[in-house]
Every structure is written in structure tokens, then in C-alpha cells.
Coordinates of C-alpha atoms in Angstrom, one line a residue:
M1 CA 0.0 0.1 0.0
T2 CA 1.3 3.4 -0.8
R3 CA 2.6 5.6 1.9
V4 CA 2.5 9.0 0.0
R5 CA 0.3 11.3 2.0
S6 CA -1.9 13.9 0.7
F7 CA 0.3 17.0 0.9
A8 CA -2.7 19.6 0.2
V9 CA -4.1 18.8 3.8
A10 CA -1.1 20.3 5.5
L11 CA -0.4 22.9 3.1
S12 CA -0.7 26.6 4.4
L13 CA -0.7 29.5 2.0
A14 CA 1.3 32.5 3.5
L15 CA 1.4 35.3 1.0
G16 CA 4.7 37.4 1.9
A17 CA 2.9 40.7 1.5
A18 CA -0.8 40.0 1.8
V19 CA -2.0 43.4 3.0
P20 CA -0.5 45.8 0.5
A21 CA 1.3 48.9 1.8
V22 CA -0.2 51.4 -0.8
S23 CA 1.9 54.5 -1.6
L24 CA -0.5 57.2 -3.1
L25 CA 0.0 60.8 -3.7
A26 CA -2.4 62.6 -1.7
P27 CA -5.5 63.2 -4.1
A28 CA -5.3 67.0 -3.9
A29 CA -1.9 67.0 -4.9
Q30 CA -2.5 64.5 -7.7
A31 CA -5.0 66.9 -9.1
A32 CA -2.8 69.7 -9.1
E33 CA -0.4 67.8 -11.4
Q34 CA -3.2 67.1 -14.0
E35 CA -3.8 69.7 -16.7
R36 CA -7.4 68.9 -16.4
K37 CA -9.7 70.5 -13.8
I38 CA -12.8 70.0 -11.8
T39 CA -15.3 72.3 -13.2
T40 CA -18.6 70.5 -12.0
K41 CA -19.6 72.5 -8.8
A42 CA -21.7 69.6 -7.6
V43 CA -18.4 67.5 -7.7
A44 CA -15.9 70.1 -6.5
T45 CA -17.8 71.0 -3.4
P46 CA -18.1 67.7 -1.7
L47 CA -14.6 66.9 -2.8
K48 CA -13.2 70.0 -1.2
A49 CA -15.3 68.8 2.1
A50 CA -13.7 65.3 1.7
Q51 CA -10.3 66.8 1.4
E52 CA -10.5 68.8 4.6
A53 CA -12.0 65.8 6.4
M54 CA -9.0 63.6 5.2
Q55 CA -6.5 66.1 6.5
K56 CA -8.0 65.5 9.9
K57 CA -8.2 61.9 9.3
Q58 CA -12.0 61.8 9.6
W59 CA -12.2 58.9 7.2
D60 CA -16.0 58.2 7.3
T61 CA -16.9 61.8 6.9
A62 CA -14.4 61.9 4.0
L63 CA -16.0 58.9 2.5
S64 CA -19.6 60.3 2.6
E65 CA -18.8 63.4 0.8
I66 CA -16.7 61.4 -1.8
R67 CA -19.9 59.4 -2.3
K68 CA -21.9 62.7 -2.8
A69 CA -19.7 63.5 -5.7
A70 CA -19.8 60.1 -7.2
A71 CA -23.6 60.2 -7.3
V72 CA -23.6 63.3 -9.6
E73 CA -24.6 62.2 -13.0
K74 CA -23.1 64.7 -15.2
K75 CA -19.3 64.6 -14.6
T76 CA -16.4 64.7 -16.8
P77 CA -14.2 61.4 -17.1
F78 CA -11.5 63.4 -15.4
E79 CA -13.8 64.1 -12.6
A80 CA -14.9 60.4 -12.1
Y81 CA -11.2 59.6 -12.1
Q82 CA -10.4 62.1 -9.4
I83 CA -13.4 60.8 -7.3
D84 CA -11.8 57.5 -7.5
E85 CA -8.4 58.8 -6.3
F86 CA -10.1 60.2 -3.5
M87 CA -12.3 57.2 -2.7
G88 CA -9.4 54.7 -3.1
Y89 CA -7.2 56.6 -0.9
V90 CA -9.9 56.5 1.9
L91 CA -10.8 53.0 1.6
I92 CA -7.2 52.0 1.9
Q93 CA -6.9 54.0 5.1
Q94 CA -10.1 52.3 6.4
K95 CA -8.7 48.9 5.4
K96 CA -11.7 48.1 3.3
F97 CA -9.8 46.2 0.8
G98 CA -12.7 44.6 -0.9
E99 CA -14.2 48.0 -1.7
A100 CA -10.8 49.5 -2.7
A101 CA -9.8 46.8 -5.0
P102 CA -12.5 47.6 -8.0
V103 CA -11.9 51.2 -7.5
F104 CA -8.3 50.9 -8.1
E105 CA -9.0 48.6 -11.2
R106 CA -11.3 51.1 -12.4
M107 CA -8.7 54.0 -12.3
L108 CA -6.3 51.8 -14.1
N109 CA -8.6 50.9 -16.8
S110 CA -9.4 54.5 -17.4
G111 CA -6.0 55.2 -18.7
M112 CA -5.5 58.4 -16.6
V113 CA -3.2 56.8 -14.1
P114 CA 0.2 58.8 -14.5
A115 CA 2.5 56.4 -16.4
E116 CA 5.0 56.2 -13.5
Q117 CA 2.3 55.0 -11.1
V118 CA 0.8 52.3 -13.5
D119 CA 3.0 49.6 -12.3
E120 CA 2.7 50.0 -8.6
R121 CA -1.0 50.4 -8.9
T122 CA -1.2 47.1 -11.0
K123 CA 0.7 45.4 -8.1
T124 CA -1.6 46.9 -5.6
V125 CA -4.7 45.7 -7.4
A126 CA -3.5 42.2 -7.6
Q127 CA -2.6 42.3 -3.7
L128 CA -6.0 43.8 -2.9
Y129 CA -8.0 41.2 -4.5
F130 CA -5.7 38.2 -3.1
Q131 CA -6.5 39.9 0.3
V132 CA -10.2 39.6 -0.3
K133 CA -9.7 36.1 -1.6
D134 CA -11.0 37.0 -5.3
Y135 CA -8.3 34.8 -6.6
G136 CA -9.3 35.1 -10.2
K137 CA -8.9 38.8 -10.2
A138 CA -5.6 38.5 -8.3
A139 CA -4.3 36.2 -10.8
Q140 CA -5.5 38.4 -13.6
W141 CA -3.5 41.6 -12.3
A142 CA -0.5 39.6 -11.2
R143 CA -0.2 38.4 -14.9
K144 CA -0.2 41.9 -16.0
W145 CA 2.5 42.7 -13.8
L146 CA 4.5 39.7 -14.7
E147 CA 4.2 40.4 -18.5
K148 CA 6.2 43.8 -17.9
H149 CA 8.3 42.5 -15.0
P150 CA 8.8 38.6 -15.6
N151 CA 10.3 36.5 -12.8
T152 CA 9.3 39.1 -10.1
E153 CA 9.3 36.9 -7.0
D154 CA 6.5 38.4 -5.0
M155 CA 4.2 38.5 -7.8
G156 CA 5.2 35.1 -9.1
I157 CA 4.2 33.8 -5.5
L158 CA 0.9 35.7 -5.5
L159 CA 0.1 34.2 -9.1
G160 CA 1.1 30.6 -7.9
Q161 CA -1.0 30.7 -4.9
S162 CA -3.9 32.2 -6.7
Q163 CA -3.8 29.5 -9.2
Y164 CA -3.5 26.5 -6.5
L165 CA -6.6 28.2 -4.7
L166 CA -8.5 28.4 -8.0
N167 CA -7.8 24.5 -8.6
D168 CA -5.4 25.5 -11.3
F169 CA -2.9 22.8 -10.3
K170 CA -0.9 22.5 -13.5
G171 CA -0.5 26.4 -13.7
A172 CA 0.5 26.7 -9.9
A173 CA 3.0 23.9 -10.2
A174 CA 4.5 25.7 -13.3
T175 CA 4.4 29.2 -11.8
M176 CA 5.9 28.1 -8.4
T177 CA 8.5 25.9 -10.1
N178 CA 9.6 29.1 -12.0
V179 CA 9.8 30.9 -8.6
I180 CA 11.9 28.1 -7.0
N181 CA 14.3 28.1 -9.8
N182 CA 14.8 31.7 -10.0
A183 CA 15.6 31.8 -6.0
E184 CA 18.3 28.7 -6.8
K185 CA 19.9 30.7 -9.5
A186 CA 20.2 33.5 -7.3
G187 CA 21.9 31.4 -4.7
R188 CA 19.0 31.5 -2.2
K189 CA 17.1 28.8 -0.4
P190 CA 13.6 28.5 -1.7
D191 CA 10.8 28.8 1.0
E192 CA 9.4 25.4 2.1
N193 CA 5.9 26.6 1.4
W194 CA 6.8 27.3 -2.4
I195 CA 7.8 23.5 -2.8
Q196 CA 4.8 22.4 -0.9
I197 CA 2.5 24.2 -3.3
V198 CA 4.4 22.4 -6.3
M199 CA 4.3 18.9 -4.3
S200 CA 0.5 19.4 -3.4
S201 CA -0.4 20.5 -7.2
H202 CA 1.3 17.3 -8.6
F203 CA -0.4 15.3 -5.9
K204 CA -3.9 16.7 -6.9
L205 CA -3.0 16.1 -10.5
D206 CA -2.0 12.3 -9.4
N207 CA 1.4 13.0 -11.2
R208 CA 3.9 10.7 -9.1
D209 CA 6.9 11.8 -11.0
G210 CA 6.1 15.5 -10.3
I211 CA 5.4 14.6 -6.7
G212 CA 9.1 12.9 -6.7
E213 CA 10.7 15.8 -8.3
A214 CA 9.3 18.3 -5.8
L215 CA 10.3 15.9 -2.9
K216 CA 13.9 15.9 -4.2
K217 CA 13.8 19.7 -3.7
M218 CA 12.2 19.2 -0.1
V219 CA 14.8 16.8 1.0
R220 CA 17.7 18.9 -0.1
Y221 CA 16.5 21.8 1.7
Y222 CA 14.2 20.6 4.3
P223 CA 15.4 17.0 5.0
K224 CA 12.4 16.1 7.4
D225 CA 11.7 12.5 7.9
E226 CA 8.4 12.5 6.3
Y227 CA 9.8 13.9 3.0
W228 CA 12.5 11.4 2.9
E229 CA 9.9 8.5 3.8
N230 CA 7.6 9.7 0.9
L231 CA 10.3 10.1 -1.5
L232 CA 12.0 6.8 -0.9
D233 CA 8.9 5.1 -1.0
I234 CA 7.9 6.5 -4.7
Y235 CA 11.3 5.5 -5.9
R236 CA 11.8 2.1 -4.3
R237 CA 8.6 1.0 -5.8
K238 CA 10.3 1.5 -9.3
A239 CA 13.4 -0.3 -8.1
Q240 CA 14.4 -2.9 -10.8
G241 CA 15.5 -6.1 -9.0
D242 CA 16.4 -7.0 -5.5
R243 CA 19.8 -5.6 -5.5
M244 CA 18.4 -2.2 -6.4
T245 CA 15.5 -2.5 -3.7
L246 CA 18.4 -3.2 -1.1
G247 CA 20.0 0.0 -2.5
Y248 CA 17.0 2.0 -1.6
Y249 CA 16.8 0.5 1.9
R250 CA 20.2 1.3 2.5
L251 CA 19.5 5.1 2.0
M252 CA 16.2 4.7 4.1
N253 CA 18.6 3.4 6.9
E254 CA 21.0 6.1 6.3
V255 CA 18.4 8.9 6.6
G256 CA 16.6 7.4 9.5
V257 CA 13.1 6.4 7.9
L258 CA 13.8 2.7 7.9
K259 CA 11.3 2.1 10.5
D260 CA 8.8 -0.5 9.4
K261 CA 9.3 -3.8 10.7
G262 CA 8.5 -5.6 7.5
D263 CA 11.0 -3.3 5.7
M264 CA 13.6 -4.2 8.2
V265 CA 13.1 -8.0 7.7
E266 CA 12.9 -7.5 3.9
M267 CA 16.3 -5.5 3.9
A268 CA 18.1 -8.2 6.0
Q269 CA 16.9 -10.8 3.9
L270 CA 18.1 -8.8 0.8
A271 CA 21.4 -8.4 2.2
M272 CA 21.8 -12.0 3.2
D273 CA 21.0 -12.9 -0.7
A274 CA 23.4 -10.2 -1.6
G275 CA 26.4 -11.7 0.2
V276 CA 26.6 -9.0 2.9
P277 CA 25.3 -10.7 5.9
G278 CA 27.1 -8.1 8.1
E279 CA 24.5 -5.6 7.0
A280 CA 21.6 -8.0 7.7
Q281 CA 23.0 -8.5 11.3
E282 CA 23.3 -4.7 11.8
V283 CA 19.7 -4.0 10.7
V284 CA 18.1 -6.7 12.6
Q285 CA 20.0 -5.6 15.6
K286 CA 19.0 -2.1 15.2
G287 CA 15.5 -3.2 14.9
M288 CA 15.6 -5.3 18.0
N289 CA 17.2 -2.5 20.1
A290 CA 14.6 0.2 18.9
G291 CA 11.8 -2.4 20.0
T292 CA 10.5 -2.4 16.2
L293 CA 11.5 -6.2 15.9
K294 CA 10.3 -7.1 19.4
S295 CA 7.0 -9.0 19.6
G296 CA 4.9 -10.5 22.5
D297 CA 4.0 -13.3 19.9
K298 CA 6.4 -15.9 20.3
T299 CA 6.1 -17.3 16.7
E300 CA 6.6 -13.8 15.4
Q301 CA 9.6 -13.1 17.8
G302 CA 11.1 -16.6 16.9
R303 CA 11.5 -15.4 13.2
Y304 CA 13.3 -12.3 14.2
D305 CA 15.7 -14.3 16.7
R306 CA 16.3 -17.0 13.8
L307 CA 17.0 -14.2 11.2
L308 CA 19.4 -12.5 13.5
A309 CA 21.1 -15.9 14.3
G310 CA 21.5 -16.9 10.8
A311 CA 22.9 -13.4 9.9
K312 CA 25.4 -13.3 12.6
K313 CA 26.3 -17.1 11.9
Q314 CA 27.1 -16.1 8.3
S315 CA 28.6 -12.8 9.2
D316 CA 31.2 -14.6 11.4
L317 CA 32.1 -17.0 8.7
D318 CA 32.6 -14.2 6.1
K319 CA 34.7 -12.3 8.5
A320 CA 36.9 -15.1 9.0
E321 CA 37.5 -15.5 5.2
L322 CA 38.0 -11.7 4.3
G323 CA 41.9 -12.3 4.7
Q324 CA 41.6 -15.1 2.0
L325 CA 39.1 -13.1 0.0
A326 CA 41.4 -10.1 -0.1
A327 CA 44.5 -12.0 -1.2
A328 CA 42.5 -13.7 -4.1
A329 CA 41.0 -10.3 -5.1
E330 CA 44.4 -8.6 -5.3
K331 CA 45.5 -11.4 -7.7
S332 CA 42.6 -11.4 -9.7
T333 CA 42.6 -9.6 -13.2
S334 CA 38.7 -8.9 -12.9
G335 CA 37.7 -5.7 -10.9
Q336 CA 34.5 -7.7 -9.6
A337 CA 36.5 -9.5 -7.1
L338 CA 38.0 -6.3 -5.6
V339 CA 34.4 -4.6 -5.7
A340 CA 32.7 -7.5 -4.0
L341 CA 35.6 -7.3 -1.3
G342 CA 34.9 -3.7 -1.1
Q343 CA 31.1 -4.1 -0.5
A344 CA 32.0 -6.8 2.3
Y345 CA 34.2 -4.4 4.2
L346 CA 31.7 -1.6 3.9
S347 CA 29.1 -3.9 5.4
Y348 CA 31.4 -4.5 8.3
G349 CA 32.2 -0.6 8.8
E350 CA 35.9 -1.1 7.7
I351 CA 35.4 2.1 5.6
D352 CA 39.1 2.7 4.7
K353 CA 39.6 -0.8 3.3
A354 CA 36.3 -0.5 1.6
I355 CA 37.4 2.6 -0.3
A356 CA 40.6 1.2 -1.3
A357 CA 39.2 -2.1 -2.6
L358 CA 36.1 -0.3 -4.3
Q359 CA 38.4 2.4 -5.7
K360 CA 40.7 -0.1 -7.5
G361 CA 37.9 -2.5 -8.5
V362 CA 36.1 0.3 -10.4
G363 CA 39.2 1.1 -12.3
M364 CA 39.6 -2.4 -13.7
P365 CA 37.5 -4.4 -16.3
G366 CA 35.1 -7.2 -15.4
V367 CA 32.9 -5.4 -12.9
T368 CA 29.6 -6.9 -13.1
D369 CA 27.7 -3.5 -12.6
I370 CA 30.0 -0.7 -12.6
D371 CA 27.0 1.7 -11.7
E372 CA 26.1 -0.3 -8.5
A373 CA 29.8 -0.3 -7.7
Q374 CA 30.1 3.3 -8.1
I375 CA 27.3 3.8 -5.6
S376 CA 29.0 1.5 -3.3
L377 CA 32.2 3.7 -3.4
G378 CA 30.1 6.8 -2.9
I379 CA 28.6 5.4 0.2
A380 CA 32.0 4.6 1.6
Y381 CA 33.3 8.1 0.9
L382 CA 30.2 9.6 2.6
K383 CA 30.6 7.4 5.8
K384 CA 34.1 8.7 5.7
G385 CA 32.9 12.1 5.6
Q386 CA 34.3 12.9 2.1
K387 CA 31.2 14.5 0.7
D388 CA 33.0 15.9 -2.3
Q389 CA 34.6 12.5 -3.4
A390 CA 31.2 10.9 -2.6
R391 CA 29.3 13.3 -5.0
K392 CA 31.9 12.5 -7.6
A393 CA 31.4 8.8 -7.4
F394 CA 27.5 9.2 -7.5
D395 CA 27.7 11.6 -10.4
A396 CA 29.8 8.9 -12.5
V397 CA 26.7 6.9 -12.6
K398 CA 25.5 7.0 -16.2
N399 CA 22.5 9.1 -17.0
D400 CA 20.7 6.3 -18.8
S401 CA 21.4 3.9 -16.1
K402 CA 18.8 2.1 -14.0
W403 CA 20.9 3.2 -11.1
N404 CA 20.6 6.8 -11.9
D405 CA 17.5 7.7 -9.7
L406 CA 19.2 6.1 -6.7
A407 CA 22.3 8.0 -7.3
D408 CA 20.7 11.3 -7.6
L409 CA 19.1 10.7 -4.3
W410 CA 22.5 9.9 -2.8
V411 CA 23.8 13.0 -3.9
I412 CA 20.9 14.9 -2.3
R413 CA 21.8 13.2 0.9
T414 CA 25.4 14.5 0.6
Q415 CA 23.8 18.0 0.4
S416 CA 21.6 17.6 3.2
A417 CA 23.7 15.5 5.6

């Protein structure tokens, strides 16, 4: 049964600048800059009264007077625009964003907003509509801004969040992926919430590959257990063969998410089959110490005890033969003997010997699976604390190799460890 959880449930959308800090010229000053004038007395009189109330911060009185001017039927386009200037200014002061948004939109559509203010007013309208949860309008005006200022982070975030809340999951994933990529190019750590939007969008689209790619980003920057667990569950299910499955279990064990008793038992059995009983012994003992492989059922506990005893017996036999295996590997003309020796050393925690054997083995002909061997070498370097060398070993895995996904995940581990 899949363990990938619904990321949408825990997703929280937190807009960085949800309440816009609107910068407006005082309406009276704006009017003075226009070459047009207010000539209709029925408009001029209440606007003057509104201006006086605004100077005293008597916002309710000011709004009442502005509405009187707005009610005048015969007024010029400029007078209508100036009334909106006064009204928009007052509504912002009163934090009546839902009423202010269409006023600002109307001003922008009038074509009378001074050119140097159009951009900021466009951003303001997008923010106002987002604030009042009119996500369709918020997205519309965010796009207008981004057409002139592509890759602007705050408007990209606003658009991506609006798309997500409009159930446009394909658009949200694309927009927020662009925001994340731009942050990375600038050398900055993407916000966890941005990656959550991408991840949740792909979840809604039932796109497991998209979820996997988003989780790769997540574990690189925010290596929480739940992210690693979901990521490795996705990729382990695509593993081709037992040895690769064992490889994913190794990474699960490395990042601390090998917690299920069934997984522990399967890893131990696969390790035994792969000829590295030391790993089998280590993981079973770890499970017993943690209480995972402890049971009140005697039959079940008997299986765990027998598995541990079998792994220990085989491990003891192998350790006794390591010297002979090392001598034979050194004489062999095939690199596979040294690779197998290195993997055995690695399973017993003899890291320096493992690196030496694996390093020499991958440089010789006859290696059965060179990409698997490179991953073993990378793991050995990582356990030694040599992250740069580990990355080089993982990166040596060919892009078209069946081991490439696992190698990529180990590279991420070197970045988050």
C-alpha cells in the first residue's frame, strides 16, 4: 500500500505581502499635477469637504462626501477619475480592501493613471484582490505585472498561490517551479511553502513523477523524515530487482526512515542474498534495540531471532574468510573481485579498506555492474565524511543507467547530511 500522503491537507498559503502597503499621492496633490480641472460645482464642493476631512483623518466623513460627488450624474471622465482617487485613498486608510480593489481597477482601466504609477498600482490591485480572496482577479492582475516584469518573486508567488486556490494545479506547479528555480539561480534557499505548493499540485494531478521531483527539492533544503519517507517510497517501488531494492533500503536506513518492521526484515533478507550478512545483522539488531523487531507473539519473535542468528553466523564465517578473499582479489585480473571485497568491508564498517578495494576495482575491467559499484564507493566516501568525493562517485553513474535515480538521491543526501 502506498504511503505517499496528501500534501494538500497540511499546505498553508502564507503570502509574503498579503496586505498591500499602498503608496499614494494625496489626491489633492495629484489633481494639481493634472492639466485637467474639476469644473462641475456639484463634484468640487463635496470633494473639497472630503479633502478637509481627510486632513483631519476623519475617514467616515470624507467617504460620505466622496460618495456625494460620485452620485453626480453629469461629470467629466477626469472628475470620475479624481473621485476614484479620493475614494481609493480613503478606503485603503479604512482597510476596506474589498471595496478599494474595484476602485483601483477602474482607475487603471481609465487610462488616466500617471505612467510612473501604473506598475505599482497594478501590483496593488493584485494584492488587494488576493487579500479579499478574489483569486481570479488576483491572478489576472498578477499576470499583467509579470508581463512587464517577468520573474518578479512576490508577484510570482501571488500568482502561483492564486492558481492553486483556483484549482489550476498545472498552472500553480509551473509558476511556483519558476519561482523556486529563480531563487536557486540567485543562490537563495527556496521557501518550504513554495515547494509544498508544487508538491501538492502534482498530488492533485496524480503525477507521481512530479511529486518525486518536488520531494527531491524538499529533502535537499528541508530534510524532514516525512519528506524522505515519501520520496523513497515512490522510488523504491520503481526499483528494478532485489539488489536495487536493497540499495533504496540502505538509503532509508541512512536517513533514519527505515522504521517499518516489514521493511527491516526484507532488507535483512536481501542483504543476506546479496552476500553482505554484516548489513543484515546490523539492521536486525538495530530493529531489536529500537523495539521494532520485538513482539509478544512467540512465533513472530522466533522469526526475528532466527534471522538475527542466521545473519550473525554467516557474518562470522565471512569475517573469518576476509583475509583469503582479499588475497584472491588482489591477484584477480577482474575488478569484480575487488568490488565484492569492498562491499563486504563496507558492510562491516571497515571504511578505509572498503574505499581502497572499491576504488581499485572500479578502475579495472570485468566489473559486473559498474554503476552499482560506483554507488557503493560513494556510500563509503560519505561514511568517511568525504562528501565531495562521494558526490563524484555518485555522479559517475551514467544518466541512462537504471541506477541513476538512486545515485541522484544519494547526491541529495550528501547535500543535506
